[in-house]
Short mmCIF file of C-alpha atoms and ligand atoms in Angstrom, two decimals:
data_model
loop_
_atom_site.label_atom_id
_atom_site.label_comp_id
_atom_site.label_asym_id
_atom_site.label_seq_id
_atom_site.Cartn_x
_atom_site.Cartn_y
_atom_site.Cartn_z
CA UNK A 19 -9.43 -5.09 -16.90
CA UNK A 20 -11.30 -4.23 -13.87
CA UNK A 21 -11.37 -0.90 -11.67
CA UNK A 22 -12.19 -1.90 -8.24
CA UNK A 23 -13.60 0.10 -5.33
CA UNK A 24 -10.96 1.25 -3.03
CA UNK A 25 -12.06 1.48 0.50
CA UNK A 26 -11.26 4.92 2.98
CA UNK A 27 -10.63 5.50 6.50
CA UNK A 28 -12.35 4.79 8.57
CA UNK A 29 -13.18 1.52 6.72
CA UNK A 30 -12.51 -1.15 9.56
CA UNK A 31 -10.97 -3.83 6.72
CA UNK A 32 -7.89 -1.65 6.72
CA UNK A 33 -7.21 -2.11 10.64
CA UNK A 34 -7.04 -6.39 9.56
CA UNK A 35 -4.02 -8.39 9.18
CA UNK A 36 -4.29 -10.14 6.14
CA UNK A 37 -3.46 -13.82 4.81
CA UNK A 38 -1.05 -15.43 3.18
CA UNK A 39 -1.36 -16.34 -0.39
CA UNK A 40 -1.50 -20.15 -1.03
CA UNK A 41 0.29 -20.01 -4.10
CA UNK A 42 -0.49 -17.68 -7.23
CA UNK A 43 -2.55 -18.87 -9.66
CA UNK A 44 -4.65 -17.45 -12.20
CA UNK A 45 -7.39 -16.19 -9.37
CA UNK A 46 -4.95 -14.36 -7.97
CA UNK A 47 -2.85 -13.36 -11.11
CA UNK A 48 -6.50 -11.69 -12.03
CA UNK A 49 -6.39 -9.94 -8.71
CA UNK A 50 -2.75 -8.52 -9.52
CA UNK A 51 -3.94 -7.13 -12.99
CA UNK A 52 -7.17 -5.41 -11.73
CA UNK A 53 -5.48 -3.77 -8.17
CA UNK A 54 -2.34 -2.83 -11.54
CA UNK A 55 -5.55 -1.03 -13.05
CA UNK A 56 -6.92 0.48 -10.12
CA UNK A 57 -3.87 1.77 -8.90
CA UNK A 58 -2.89 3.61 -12.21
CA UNK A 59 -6.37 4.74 -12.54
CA UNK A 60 -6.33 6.86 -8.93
CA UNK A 61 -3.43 7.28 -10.07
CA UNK A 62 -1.06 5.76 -7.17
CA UNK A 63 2.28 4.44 -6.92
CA UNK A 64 1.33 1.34 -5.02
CA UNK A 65 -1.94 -0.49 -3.25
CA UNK A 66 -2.60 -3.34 -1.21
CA UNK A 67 -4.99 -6.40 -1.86
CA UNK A 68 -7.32 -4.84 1.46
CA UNK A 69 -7.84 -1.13 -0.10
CA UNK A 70 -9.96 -3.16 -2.80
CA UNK A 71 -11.27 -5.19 0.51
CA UNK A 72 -9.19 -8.16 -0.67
CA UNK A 73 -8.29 -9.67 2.40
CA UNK A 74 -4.64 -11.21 0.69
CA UNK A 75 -1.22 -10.33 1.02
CA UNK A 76 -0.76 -8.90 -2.42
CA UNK A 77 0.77 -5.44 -3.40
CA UNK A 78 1.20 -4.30 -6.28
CA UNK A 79 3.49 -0.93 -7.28
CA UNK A 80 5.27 1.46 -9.85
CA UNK A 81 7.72 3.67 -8.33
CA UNK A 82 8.59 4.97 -11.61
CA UNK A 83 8.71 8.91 -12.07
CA UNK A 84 6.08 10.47 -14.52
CA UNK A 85 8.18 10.80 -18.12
CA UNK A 86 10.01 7.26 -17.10
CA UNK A 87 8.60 4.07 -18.45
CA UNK A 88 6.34 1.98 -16.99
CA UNK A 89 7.48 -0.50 -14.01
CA UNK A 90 4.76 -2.37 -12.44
CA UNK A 91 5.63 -5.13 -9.62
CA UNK A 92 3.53 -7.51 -8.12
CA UNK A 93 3.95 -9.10 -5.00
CA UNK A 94 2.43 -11.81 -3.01
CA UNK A 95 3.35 -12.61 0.09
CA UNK A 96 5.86 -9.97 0.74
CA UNK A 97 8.28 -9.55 3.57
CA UNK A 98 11.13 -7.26 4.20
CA UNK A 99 14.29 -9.35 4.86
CA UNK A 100 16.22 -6.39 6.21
CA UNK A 101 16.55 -2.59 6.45
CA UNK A 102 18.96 0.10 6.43
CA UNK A 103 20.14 2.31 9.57
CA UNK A 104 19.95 5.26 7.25
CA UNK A 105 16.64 6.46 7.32
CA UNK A 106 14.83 8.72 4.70
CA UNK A 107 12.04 11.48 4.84
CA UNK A 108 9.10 11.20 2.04
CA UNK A 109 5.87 13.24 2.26
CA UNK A 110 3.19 9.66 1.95
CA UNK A 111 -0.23 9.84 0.84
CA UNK A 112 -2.63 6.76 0.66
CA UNK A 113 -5.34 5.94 -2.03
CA UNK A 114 -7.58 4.97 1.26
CA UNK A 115 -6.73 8.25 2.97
CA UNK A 116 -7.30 11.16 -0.17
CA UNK A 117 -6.09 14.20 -0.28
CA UNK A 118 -3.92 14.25 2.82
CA UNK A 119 0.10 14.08 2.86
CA UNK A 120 2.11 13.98 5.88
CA UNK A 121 6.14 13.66 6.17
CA UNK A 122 7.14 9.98 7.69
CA UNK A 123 10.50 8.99 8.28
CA UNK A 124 11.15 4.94 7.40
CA UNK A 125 14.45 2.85 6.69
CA UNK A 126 16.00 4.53 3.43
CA UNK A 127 16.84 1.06 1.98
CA UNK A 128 15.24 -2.33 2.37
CA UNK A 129 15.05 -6.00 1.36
CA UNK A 130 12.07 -7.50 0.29
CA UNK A 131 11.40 -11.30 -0.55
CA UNK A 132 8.08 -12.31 -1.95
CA UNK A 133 6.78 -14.43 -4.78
CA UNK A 134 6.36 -12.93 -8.09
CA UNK A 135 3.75 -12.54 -10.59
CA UNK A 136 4.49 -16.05 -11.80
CA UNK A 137 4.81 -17.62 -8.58
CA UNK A 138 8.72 -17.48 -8.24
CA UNK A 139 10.48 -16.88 -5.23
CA UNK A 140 11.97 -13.60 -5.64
CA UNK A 141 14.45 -11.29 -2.98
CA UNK A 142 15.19 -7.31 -4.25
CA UNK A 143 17.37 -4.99 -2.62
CA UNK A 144 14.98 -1.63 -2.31
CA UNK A 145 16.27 2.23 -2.57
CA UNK A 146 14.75 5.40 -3.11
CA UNK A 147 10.84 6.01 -3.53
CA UNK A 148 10.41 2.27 -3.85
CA UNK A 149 11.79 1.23 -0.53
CA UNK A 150 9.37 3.81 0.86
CA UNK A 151 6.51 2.71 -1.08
CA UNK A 152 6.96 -1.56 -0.48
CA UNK A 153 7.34 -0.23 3.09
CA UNK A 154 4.25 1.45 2.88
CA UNK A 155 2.33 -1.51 1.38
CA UNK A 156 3.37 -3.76 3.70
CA UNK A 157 2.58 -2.32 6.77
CA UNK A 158 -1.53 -2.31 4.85
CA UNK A 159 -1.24 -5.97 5.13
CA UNK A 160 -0.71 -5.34 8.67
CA UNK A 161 -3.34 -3.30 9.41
CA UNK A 162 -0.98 0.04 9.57
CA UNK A 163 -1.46 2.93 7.65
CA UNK A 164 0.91 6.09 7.47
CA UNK A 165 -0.99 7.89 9.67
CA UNK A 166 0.71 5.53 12.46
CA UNK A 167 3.79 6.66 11.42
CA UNK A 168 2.91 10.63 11.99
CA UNK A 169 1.99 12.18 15.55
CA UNK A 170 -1.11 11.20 17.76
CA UNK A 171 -2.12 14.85 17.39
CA UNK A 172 -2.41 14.96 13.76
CA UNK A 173 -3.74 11.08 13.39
CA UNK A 174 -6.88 11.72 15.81
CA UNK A 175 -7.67 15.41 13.64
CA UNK A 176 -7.02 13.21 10.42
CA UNK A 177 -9.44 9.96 11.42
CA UNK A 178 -11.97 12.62 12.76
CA UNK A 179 -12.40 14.40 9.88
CA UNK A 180 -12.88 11.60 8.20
CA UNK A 181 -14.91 9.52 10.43
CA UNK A 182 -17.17 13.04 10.33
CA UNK A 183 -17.27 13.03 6.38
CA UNK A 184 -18.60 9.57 6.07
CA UNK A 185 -21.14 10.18 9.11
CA UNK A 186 -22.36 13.40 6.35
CA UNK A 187 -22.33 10.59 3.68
CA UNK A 188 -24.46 8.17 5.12
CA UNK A 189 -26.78 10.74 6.25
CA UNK A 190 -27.59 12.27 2.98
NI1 NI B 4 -1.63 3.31 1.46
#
């Protein structure tokens, strides 16, 4: 098991689309168990292959409450195959954006087809915190982040104060 680094705002990586896996093999099985790792380390309920600067479509998630067992996916390649009209309000956070939470409003329900940890072909029907979440991972591959989901207003104060925080960083 390996933690990996995850990358912040305004770390450029997270603005890049990222490619498609091949197929999954053990180089990116490996990849799968240390982003597992680093996500229940933060801890987070999901992260994308670019917050470790992995330029790959792979997410990985658990969507599981805190007293529930464990349920960790992995997914390579994921797309969503369709969404609901209803839509559903969450208050999001990011592992690349700490300590901020902001109310975004996404499809409550989705379908998601990907290939699995083994390299199957696999289609699930999403609901609840999970819908938001695989939502929320794939847009990373993308190059979106929450914050596009929220007002201008509040995404220019939010990249600011971070841009401003790493500017401190480097200088000290
Ligand atoms: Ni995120």
């Amino acid at each position: 098991m390996t933690l990996r680094k995850i990358i912040i705002l305004p770390d450029k990586q997270l603005r890049l689309v990222c490619d498609p896996v091949k197929e999954v093999d053990d180089e990116i099985r490996a990849l799968m168990d240390d982003m597992l790792d680093t996500m229940y380390d933060a801890p987070g309920v999901g992260l994308a292959a670019i917050q470790i600067a992995v330029r790959k479509r792979v997410v990985v998630t658990d969507a599981a409450r805190d007293d529930d067992e464990k349920t960790p996916l992995c997914f390579a390649n994921p797309e969503i195959t369709w969404v609901s009209e209803e839509l559903a309000e969450y208050e999001e956070g990011c592992l690349s954006i700490p300590e901020f939470f902001e109310t975004v409003e996404r499809p409550a329900r989705c379908g998601v087809s990907y290939l699995d940890y083994d390299g199957k072909p696999q289609e699930m029907d999403c609901d609840g915190l999970l819908a938001t979440v695989i939502q929320h991972e794939i847009d990373h591959l993308n190059g979106v982040l929450f914050i596009d989901h929220i007002s201008k207003l509040k995404r220019d104060i939010i990249v600011k104060k971070f841009t401003k925080a790493k500017k401190r960083e480097s200088a000290a």
